[in-house]
Short mmCIF file of C-alpha atoms in Angstrom, two decimals:
data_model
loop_
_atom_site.label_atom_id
_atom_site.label_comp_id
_atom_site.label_asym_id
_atom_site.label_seq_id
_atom_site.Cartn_x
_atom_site.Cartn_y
_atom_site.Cartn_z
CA UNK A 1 0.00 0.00 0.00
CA UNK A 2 1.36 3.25 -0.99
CA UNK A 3 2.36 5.46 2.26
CA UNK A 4 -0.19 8.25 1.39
CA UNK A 5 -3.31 5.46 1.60
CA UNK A 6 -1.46 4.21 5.19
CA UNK A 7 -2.12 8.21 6.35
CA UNK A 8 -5.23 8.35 4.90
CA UNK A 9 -6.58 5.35 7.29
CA UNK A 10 -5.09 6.49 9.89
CA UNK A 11 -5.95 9.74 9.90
CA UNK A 12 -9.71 8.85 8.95
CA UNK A 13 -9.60 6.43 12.13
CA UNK A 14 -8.38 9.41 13.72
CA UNK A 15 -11.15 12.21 12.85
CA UNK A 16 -13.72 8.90 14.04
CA UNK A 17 -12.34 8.49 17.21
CA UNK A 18 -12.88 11.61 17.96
CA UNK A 19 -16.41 12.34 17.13
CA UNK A 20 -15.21 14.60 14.25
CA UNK A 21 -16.34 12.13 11.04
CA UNK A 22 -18.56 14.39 8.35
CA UNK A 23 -21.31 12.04 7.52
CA UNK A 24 -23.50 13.56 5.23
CA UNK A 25 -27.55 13.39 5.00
CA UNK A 26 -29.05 13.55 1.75
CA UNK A 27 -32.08 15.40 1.89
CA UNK A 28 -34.20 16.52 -0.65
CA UNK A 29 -35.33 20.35 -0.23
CA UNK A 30 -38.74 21.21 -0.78
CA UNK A 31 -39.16 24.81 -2.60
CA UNK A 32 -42.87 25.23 -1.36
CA UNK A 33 -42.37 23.90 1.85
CA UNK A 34 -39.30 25.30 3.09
CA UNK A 35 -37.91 24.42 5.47
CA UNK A 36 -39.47 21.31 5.43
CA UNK A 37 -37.67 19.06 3.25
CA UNK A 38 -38.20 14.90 2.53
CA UNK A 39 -35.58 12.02 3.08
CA UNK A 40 -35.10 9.15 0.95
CA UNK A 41 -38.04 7.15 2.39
CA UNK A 42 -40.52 10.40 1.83
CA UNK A 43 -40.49 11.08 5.76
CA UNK A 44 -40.09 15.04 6.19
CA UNK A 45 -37.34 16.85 8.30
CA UNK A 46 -37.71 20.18 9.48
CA UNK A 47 -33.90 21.90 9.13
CA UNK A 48 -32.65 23.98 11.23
CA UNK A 49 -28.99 24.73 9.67
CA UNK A 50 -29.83 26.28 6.22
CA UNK A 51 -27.54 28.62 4.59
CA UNK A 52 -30.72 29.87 2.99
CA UNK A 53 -31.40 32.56 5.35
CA UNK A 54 -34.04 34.36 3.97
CA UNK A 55 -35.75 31.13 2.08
CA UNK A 56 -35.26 32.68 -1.48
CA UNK A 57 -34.20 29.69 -2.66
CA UNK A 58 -37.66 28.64 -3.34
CA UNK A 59 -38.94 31.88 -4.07
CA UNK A 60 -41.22 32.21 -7.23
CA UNK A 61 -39.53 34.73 -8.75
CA UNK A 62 -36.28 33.54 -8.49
CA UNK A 63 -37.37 29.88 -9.95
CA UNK A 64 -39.13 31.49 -12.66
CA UNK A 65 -36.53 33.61 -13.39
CA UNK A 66 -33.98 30.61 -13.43
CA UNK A 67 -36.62 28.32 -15.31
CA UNK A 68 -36.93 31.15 -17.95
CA UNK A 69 -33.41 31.28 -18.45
CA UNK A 70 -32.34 28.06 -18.74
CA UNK A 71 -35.14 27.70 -21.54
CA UNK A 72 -33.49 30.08 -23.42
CA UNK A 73 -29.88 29.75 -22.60
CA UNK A 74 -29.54 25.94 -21.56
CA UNK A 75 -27.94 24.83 -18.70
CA UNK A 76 -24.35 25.91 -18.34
CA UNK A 77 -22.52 28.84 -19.36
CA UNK A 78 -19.97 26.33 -21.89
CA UNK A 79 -16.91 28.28 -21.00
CA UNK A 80 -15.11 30.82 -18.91
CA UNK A 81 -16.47 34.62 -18.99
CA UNK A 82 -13.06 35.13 -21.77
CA UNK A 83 -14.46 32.14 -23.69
CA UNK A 84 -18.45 32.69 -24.55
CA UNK A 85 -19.13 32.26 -20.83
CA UNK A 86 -20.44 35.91 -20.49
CA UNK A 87 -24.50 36.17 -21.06
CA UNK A 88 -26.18 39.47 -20.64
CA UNK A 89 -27.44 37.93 -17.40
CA UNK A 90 -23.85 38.28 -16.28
CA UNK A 91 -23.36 41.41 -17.00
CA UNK A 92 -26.87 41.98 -15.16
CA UNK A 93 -25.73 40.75 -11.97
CA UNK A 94 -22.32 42.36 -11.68
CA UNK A 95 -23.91 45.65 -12.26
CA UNK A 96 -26.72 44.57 -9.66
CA UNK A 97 -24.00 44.20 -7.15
CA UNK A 98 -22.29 47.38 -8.05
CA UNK A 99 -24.96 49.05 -7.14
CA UNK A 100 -26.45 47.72 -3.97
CA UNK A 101 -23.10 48.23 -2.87
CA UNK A 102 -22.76 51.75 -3.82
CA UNK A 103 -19.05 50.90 -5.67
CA UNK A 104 -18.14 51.50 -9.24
CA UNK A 105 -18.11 47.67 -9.97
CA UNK A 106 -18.54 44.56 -9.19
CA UNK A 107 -16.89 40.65 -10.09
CA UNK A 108 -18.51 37.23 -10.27
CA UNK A 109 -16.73 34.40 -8.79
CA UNK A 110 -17.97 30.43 -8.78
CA UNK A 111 -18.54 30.43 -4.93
CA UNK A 112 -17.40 32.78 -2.07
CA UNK A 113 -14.91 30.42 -1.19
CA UNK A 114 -13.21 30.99 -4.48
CA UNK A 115 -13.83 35.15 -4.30
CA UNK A 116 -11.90 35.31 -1.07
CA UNK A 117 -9.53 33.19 -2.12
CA UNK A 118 -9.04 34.65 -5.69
CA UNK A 119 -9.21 37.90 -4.41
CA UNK A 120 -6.79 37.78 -1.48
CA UNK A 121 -4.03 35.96 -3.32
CA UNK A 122 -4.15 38.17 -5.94
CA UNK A 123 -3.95 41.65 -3.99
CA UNK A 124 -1.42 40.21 -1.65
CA UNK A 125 1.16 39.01 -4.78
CA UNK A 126 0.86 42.65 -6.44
CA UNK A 127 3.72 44.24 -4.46
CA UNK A 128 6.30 42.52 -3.10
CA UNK A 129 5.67 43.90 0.30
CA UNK A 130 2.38 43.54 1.40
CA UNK A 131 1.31 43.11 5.64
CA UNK A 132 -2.10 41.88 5.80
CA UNK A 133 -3.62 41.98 9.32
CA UNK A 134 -6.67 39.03 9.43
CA UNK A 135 -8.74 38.75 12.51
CA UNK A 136 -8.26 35.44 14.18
CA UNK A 137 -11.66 33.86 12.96
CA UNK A 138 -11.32 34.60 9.70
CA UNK A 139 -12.39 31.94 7.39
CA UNK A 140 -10.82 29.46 5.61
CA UNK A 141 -11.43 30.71 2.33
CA UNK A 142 -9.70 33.80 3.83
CA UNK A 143 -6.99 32.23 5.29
CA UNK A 144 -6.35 30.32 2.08
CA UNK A 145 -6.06 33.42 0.18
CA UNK A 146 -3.51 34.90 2.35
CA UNK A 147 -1.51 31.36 2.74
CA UNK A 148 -0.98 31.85 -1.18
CA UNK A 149 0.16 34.95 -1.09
CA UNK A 150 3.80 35.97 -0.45
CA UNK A 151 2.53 39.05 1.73
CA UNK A 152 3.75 38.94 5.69
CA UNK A 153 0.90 38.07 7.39
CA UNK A 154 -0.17 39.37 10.96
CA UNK A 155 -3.10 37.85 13.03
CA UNK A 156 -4.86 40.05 15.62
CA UNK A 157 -7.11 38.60 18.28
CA UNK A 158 -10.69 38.79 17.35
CA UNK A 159 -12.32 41.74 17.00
CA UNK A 160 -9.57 43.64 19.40
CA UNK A 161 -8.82 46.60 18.15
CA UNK A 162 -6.04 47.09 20.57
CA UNK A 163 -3.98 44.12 19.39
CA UNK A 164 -4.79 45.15 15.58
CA UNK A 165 -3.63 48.99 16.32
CA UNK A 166 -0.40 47.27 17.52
CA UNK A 167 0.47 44.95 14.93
CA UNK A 168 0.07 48.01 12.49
CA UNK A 169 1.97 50.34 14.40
CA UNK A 170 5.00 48.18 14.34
CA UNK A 171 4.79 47.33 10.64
CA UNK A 172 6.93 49.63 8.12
CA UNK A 173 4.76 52.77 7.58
CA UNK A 174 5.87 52.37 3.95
CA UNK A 175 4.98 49.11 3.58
CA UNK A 176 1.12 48.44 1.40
CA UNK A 177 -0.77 47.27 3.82
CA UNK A 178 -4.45 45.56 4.35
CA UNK A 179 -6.91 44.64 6.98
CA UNK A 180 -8.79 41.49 6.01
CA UNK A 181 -11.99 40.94 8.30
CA UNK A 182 -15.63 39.88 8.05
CA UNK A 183 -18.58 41.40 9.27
CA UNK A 184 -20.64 38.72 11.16
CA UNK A 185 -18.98 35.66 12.04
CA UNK A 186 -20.79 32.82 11.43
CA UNK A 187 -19.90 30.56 14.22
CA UNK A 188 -19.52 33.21 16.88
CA UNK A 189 -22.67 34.97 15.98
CA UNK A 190 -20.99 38.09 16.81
CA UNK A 191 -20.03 41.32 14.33
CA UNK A 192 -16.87 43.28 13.51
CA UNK A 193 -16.73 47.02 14.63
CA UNK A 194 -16.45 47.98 11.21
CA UNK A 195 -16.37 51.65 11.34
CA UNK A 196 -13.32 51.50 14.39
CA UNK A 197 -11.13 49.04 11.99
CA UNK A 198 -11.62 52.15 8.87
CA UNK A 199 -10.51 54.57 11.37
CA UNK A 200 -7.33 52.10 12.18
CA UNK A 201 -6.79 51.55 8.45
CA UNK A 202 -6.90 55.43 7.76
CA UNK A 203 -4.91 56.06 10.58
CA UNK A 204 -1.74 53.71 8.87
CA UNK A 205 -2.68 53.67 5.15
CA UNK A 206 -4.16 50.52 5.41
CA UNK A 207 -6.62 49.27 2.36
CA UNK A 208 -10.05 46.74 4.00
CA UNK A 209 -11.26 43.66 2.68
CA UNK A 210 -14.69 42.85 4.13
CA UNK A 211 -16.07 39.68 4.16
CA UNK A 212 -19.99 40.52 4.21
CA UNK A 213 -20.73 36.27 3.39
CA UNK A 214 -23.54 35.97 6.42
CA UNK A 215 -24.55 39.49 6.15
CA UNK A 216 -25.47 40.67 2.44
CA UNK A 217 -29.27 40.17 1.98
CA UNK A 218 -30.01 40.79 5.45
CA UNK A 219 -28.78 43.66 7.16
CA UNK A 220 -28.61 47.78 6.33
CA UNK A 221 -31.30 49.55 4.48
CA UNK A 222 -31.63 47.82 1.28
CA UNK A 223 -29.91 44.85 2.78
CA UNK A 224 -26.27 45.79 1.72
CA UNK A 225 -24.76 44.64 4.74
CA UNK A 226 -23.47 45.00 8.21
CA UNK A 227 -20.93 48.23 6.45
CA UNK A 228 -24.75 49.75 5.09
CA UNK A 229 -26.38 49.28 8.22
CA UNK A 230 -23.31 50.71 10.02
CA UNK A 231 -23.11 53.73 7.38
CA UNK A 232 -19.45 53.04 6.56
CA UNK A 233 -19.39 51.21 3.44
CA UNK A 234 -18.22 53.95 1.49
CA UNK A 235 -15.02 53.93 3.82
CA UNK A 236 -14.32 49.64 2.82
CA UNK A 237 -12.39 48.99 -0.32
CA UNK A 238 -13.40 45.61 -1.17
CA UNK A 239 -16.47 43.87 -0.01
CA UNK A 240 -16.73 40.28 -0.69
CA UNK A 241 -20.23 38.47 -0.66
CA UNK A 242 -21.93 35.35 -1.96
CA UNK A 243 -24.95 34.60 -3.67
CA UNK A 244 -25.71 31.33 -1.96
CA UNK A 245 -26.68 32.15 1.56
CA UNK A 246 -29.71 34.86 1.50
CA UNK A 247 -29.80 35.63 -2.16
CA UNK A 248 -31.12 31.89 -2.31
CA UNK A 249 -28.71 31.30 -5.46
CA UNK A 250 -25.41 29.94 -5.56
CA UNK A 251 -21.46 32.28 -6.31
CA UNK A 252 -19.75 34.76 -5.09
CA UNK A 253 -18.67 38.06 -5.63
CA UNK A 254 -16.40 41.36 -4.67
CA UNK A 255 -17.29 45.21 -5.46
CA UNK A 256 -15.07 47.91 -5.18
CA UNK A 257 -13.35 50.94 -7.06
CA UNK A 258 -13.34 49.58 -10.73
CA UNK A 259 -9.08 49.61 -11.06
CA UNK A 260 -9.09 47.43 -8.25
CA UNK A 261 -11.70 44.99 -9.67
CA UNK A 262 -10.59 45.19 -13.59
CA UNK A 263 -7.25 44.23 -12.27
CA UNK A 264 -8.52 40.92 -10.15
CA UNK A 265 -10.36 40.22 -13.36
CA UNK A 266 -7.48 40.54 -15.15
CA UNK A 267 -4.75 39.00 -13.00
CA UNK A 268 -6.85 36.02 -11.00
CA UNK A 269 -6.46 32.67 -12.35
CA UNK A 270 -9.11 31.65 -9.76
CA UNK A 271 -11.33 34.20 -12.03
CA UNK A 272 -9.73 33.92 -15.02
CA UNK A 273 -9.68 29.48 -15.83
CA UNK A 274 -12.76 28.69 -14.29
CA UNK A 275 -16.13 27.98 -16.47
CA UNK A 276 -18.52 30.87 -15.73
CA UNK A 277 -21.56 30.67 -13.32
CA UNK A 278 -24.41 29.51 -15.67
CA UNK A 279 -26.62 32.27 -17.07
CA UNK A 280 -29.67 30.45 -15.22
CA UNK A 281 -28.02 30.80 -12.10
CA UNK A 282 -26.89 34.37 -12.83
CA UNK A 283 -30.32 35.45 -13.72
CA UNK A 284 -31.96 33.74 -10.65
CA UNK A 285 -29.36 35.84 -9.17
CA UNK A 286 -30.50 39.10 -10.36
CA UNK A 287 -34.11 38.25 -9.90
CA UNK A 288 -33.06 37.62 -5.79
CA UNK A 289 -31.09 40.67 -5.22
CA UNK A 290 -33.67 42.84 -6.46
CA UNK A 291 -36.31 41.18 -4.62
CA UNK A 292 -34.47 41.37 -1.45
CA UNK A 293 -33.27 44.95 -1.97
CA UNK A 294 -37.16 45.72 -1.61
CA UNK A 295 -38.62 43.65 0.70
CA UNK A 296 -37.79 45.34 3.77
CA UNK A 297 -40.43 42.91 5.64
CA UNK A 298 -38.97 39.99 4.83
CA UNK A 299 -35.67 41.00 6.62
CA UNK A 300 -37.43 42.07 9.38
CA UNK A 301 -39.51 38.96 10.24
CA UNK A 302 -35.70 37.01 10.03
CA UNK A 303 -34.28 39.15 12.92
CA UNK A 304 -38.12 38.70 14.99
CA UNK A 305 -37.60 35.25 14.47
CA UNK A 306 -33.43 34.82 15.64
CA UNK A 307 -34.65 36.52 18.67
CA UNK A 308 -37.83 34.76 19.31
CA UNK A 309 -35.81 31.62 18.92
CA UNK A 310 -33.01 32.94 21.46
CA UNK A 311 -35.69 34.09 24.21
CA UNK A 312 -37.08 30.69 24.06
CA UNK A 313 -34.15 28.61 24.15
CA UNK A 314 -32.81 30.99 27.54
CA UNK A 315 -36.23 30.44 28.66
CA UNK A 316 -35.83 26.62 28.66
CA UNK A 317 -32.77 26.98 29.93
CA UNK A 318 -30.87 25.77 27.43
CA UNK A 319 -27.29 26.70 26.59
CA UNK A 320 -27.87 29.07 23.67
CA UNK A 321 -24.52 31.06 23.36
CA UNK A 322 -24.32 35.20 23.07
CA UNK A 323 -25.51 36.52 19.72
CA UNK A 324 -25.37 39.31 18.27
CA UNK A 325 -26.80 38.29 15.15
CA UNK A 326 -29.72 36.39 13.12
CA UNK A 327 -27.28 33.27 13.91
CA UNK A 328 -28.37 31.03 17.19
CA UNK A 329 -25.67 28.84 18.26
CA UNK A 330 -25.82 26.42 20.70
CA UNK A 331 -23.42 25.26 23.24
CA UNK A 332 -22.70 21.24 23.37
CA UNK A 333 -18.83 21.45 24.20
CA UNK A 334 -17.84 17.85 23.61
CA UNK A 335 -17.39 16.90 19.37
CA UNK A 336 -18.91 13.24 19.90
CA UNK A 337 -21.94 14.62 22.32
CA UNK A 338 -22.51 17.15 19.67
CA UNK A 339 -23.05 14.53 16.76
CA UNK A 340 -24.70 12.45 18.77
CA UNK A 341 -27.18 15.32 19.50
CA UNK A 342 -27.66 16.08 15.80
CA UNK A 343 -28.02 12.52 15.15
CA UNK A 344 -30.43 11.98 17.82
CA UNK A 345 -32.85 15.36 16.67
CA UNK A 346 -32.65 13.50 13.11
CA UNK A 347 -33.50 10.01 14.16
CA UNK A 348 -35.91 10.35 16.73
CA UNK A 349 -37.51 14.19 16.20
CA UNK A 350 -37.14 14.85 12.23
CA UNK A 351 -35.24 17.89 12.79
CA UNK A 352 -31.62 18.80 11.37
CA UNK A 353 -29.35 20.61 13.06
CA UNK A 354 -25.68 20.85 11.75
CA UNK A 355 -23.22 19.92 14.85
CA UNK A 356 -20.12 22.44 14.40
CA UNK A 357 -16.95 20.57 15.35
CA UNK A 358 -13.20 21.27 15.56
CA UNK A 359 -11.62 22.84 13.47
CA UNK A 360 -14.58 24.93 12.63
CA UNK A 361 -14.87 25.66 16.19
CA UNK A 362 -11.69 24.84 18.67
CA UNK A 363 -12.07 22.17 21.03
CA UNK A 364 -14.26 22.67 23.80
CA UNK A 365 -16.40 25.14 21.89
CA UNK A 366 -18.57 22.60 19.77
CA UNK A 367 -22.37 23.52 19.39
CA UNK A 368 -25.22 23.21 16.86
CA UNK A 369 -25.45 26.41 14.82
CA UNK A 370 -29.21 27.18 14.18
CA UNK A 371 -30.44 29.46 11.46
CA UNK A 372 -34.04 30.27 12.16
CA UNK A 373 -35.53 31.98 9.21
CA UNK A 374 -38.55 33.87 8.26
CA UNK A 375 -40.41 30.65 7.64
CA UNK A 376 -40.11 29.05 10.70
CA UNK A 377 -43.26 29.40 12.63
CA UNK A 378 -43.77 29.05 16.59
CA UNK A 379 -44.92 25.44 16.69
CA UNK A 380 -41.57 24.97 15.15
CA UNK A 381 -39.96 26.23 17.73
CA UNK A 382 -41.84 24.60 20.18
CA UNK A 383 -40.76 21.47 18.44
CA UNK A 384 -37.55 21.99 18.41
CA UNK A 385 -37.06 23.43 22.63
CA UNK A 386 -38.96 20.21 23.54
CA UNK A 387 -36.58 17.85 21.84
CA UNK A 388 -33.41 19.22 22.72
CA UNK A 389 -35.18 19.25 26.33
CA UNK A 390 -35.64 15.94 26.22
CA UNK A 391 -31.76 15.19 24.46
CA UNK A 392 -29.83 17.64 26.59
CA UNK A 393 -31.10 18.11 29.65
CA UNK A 394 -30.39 14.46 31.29
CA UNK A 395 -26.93 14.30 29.42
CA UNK A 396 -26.63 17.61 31.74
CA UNK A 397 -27.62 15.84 34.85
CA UNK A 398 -25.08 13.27 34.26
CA UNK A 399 -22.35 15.31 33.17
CA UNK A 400 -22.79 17.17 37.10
#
């Protein structure tokens, strides 16, 4: 056996001992039922862990809009944007962005993952003497941007602005520099003092990237984004985003001054020798962000719901962690406890609830991240306090 299959079982025994293994549940999502969706034996499963924030993903508009396109334009885009992969649709969407952003342009990327990483890497191997300062929770598509990057890389502790103020004080003041953050942090459920970390970078000459992943959609005026709602956006250089989490759709995307972004265009292979997003997905895309931008209610009734969901769980007294977001985590603390509890909400109470395990999280800190949104009604919630009441609460009494 070659020594690279030897790792592989041993490291796969490993990530099983520990409760880590990523077993994977097929279930099939149900656009006029969300979030109810059906498992392979028809039973449904009410999920708890969807991406889809705002349920656009089985909005009518956007699966008309998609439905209409791929009519006319078939199903994939048949080549990268340089090679016939650009529709009007395309071109639609970037300008979409551009816009709700209030930048001079905007760039389509396959998935946010790819964006970030695209992005990053590219800025970062421009000059040969680049200090980027990334928070400490930054993702991984983040992270991996900056790892391929030759740039000298600082890390600041979590939203301290302190520790960030002196890592750039103690770079060369001649040196490009940039501040890579996000807005809300997923697993934390916490948010980025965004307008503080613009004073820091104006204070050194620092550019900001802003990850706005788990906030585009959802927050600010026309739903813009933590940066909107905050009234700083016009003080950010790059804002990342994604089309898959409250826009319903699937991509990502960055908008910024239109140098910066015709030069990622031009210089990221991660952009430049990929196939294009298809032109159905692009104009489902377009028909989302416009819906959202105007349906102020529907954002709304997502934050009413998060908090809803957080009074109840404290009222149980179950170990719902601080939030300061539509995200509800809760505390497990133990990776193997934590799948079991997922498994056993499956299993025995048809509900889904992603357990969050190291390295997402570190050890000690694993939890089920729950994304209540504007669909899920009171009885679900009832639901869902009584079974983890009846999961948690004697694991509790025999942990003490």
């Amino acid at each position: 056996m070659h020594p690279f299959h030897t790792h592989c079982e041993a490291a796969l025994a490993a990530i099983e001992a520990q409760g880590r293994y990523r077993r994977f549940t097929a279930l099939r999502k149900q656009a006029e039922r969300f979030p109810l969706y059906r498992r392979a034996d028809g039973s449904e499963v009410l999920v708890w862990s969807s991406n889809d924030y705002l349920g656009m993903g089985g909005h009518e508009v956007v699966i008309e809009a998609a439905c209409e396109a791929a009519r006319s334009m078939g199903a994939g885009a048949g080549g990268t944007r340089n090679i016939s992969g650009t529709s009007p649709w395309h071109d639609a969407l970037e300008a979409e962005l551009a816009d709700l952003h209030a930048k001079p342009a905007a760039l389509l990327f396959t998935s946010g993952f790819v964006s970030n990483q695209a992005a990053l890497s590219t800025i970062l191997n421009s000059l040969p003497d680049w200090h980027v300062f990334s928070d400490a929770r930054n993702h991984a598509s983040m992270i991996a941007g900056i790892k391929g990057a030759k740039a000298t890389c600082h890390i600041f502790r979590h939203n301290d602005l302190r520790h960030l103020e002196e890592l750039l004080r103690s770079a060369p003041p001649a040196a490009p520099k940039l501040i890579a953050f996000e807005s809300v942090y997923s697993m934390d459920a916490d948010i980025s003092p965004i307008g503080a970390i613009c004073d820091l970078a104006g204070r050194y000459g620092a550019m900001t990237y802003l990850d706005e992943v788990h906030a585009v959609g959802m927050y600010g005026p026309s739903g813009a984004g933590v940066a909107e709602r905050d009234g700083v956006a016009a003080r950010v250089d790059v804002i990342e985003g994604t089309l898959a989490k409250a826009f319903g759709c699937h991509g990502g995307y960055i908008a910024g001054e239109a140098t910066v972004i015709d030069y990622i265009r031009s210089c990221a292979p991660g952009f430049i020798f990929t196939t294009s997003l298809p032109p159905m997905i692009a104009a489902a895309a377009v028909a989302s962000v416009r819906h959202v931008r105007s349906d102020a209610a529907r954002r709304a009734t997502l934050f009413e719901r998060a908090e809803t969901l957080k009074r109840r769980l404290t009222a149980a007294g179950l170990p719902a962690l601080p939030s300061a977001s539509h995200i509800v985590p809760l505390h497990i603390g133990d990776a193997a406890l934590c799948s079991a509890v997922s498994r056993r909400l499956l299993d025995e109470f048809a509900m889904y609830a992603t357990p969050i395990n190291y390295p997402t999280v570190p050890r000690g800190e694993e939890r089920l991240r729950l994304t209540p949104t504007p669909l899920h009604t009171d009885a679900m919630m009832d639901r869902l306090v009584a079974a983890l009441n009846t999961i948690l609460v004697p694991e509790r009494r025999a942990a003490a």
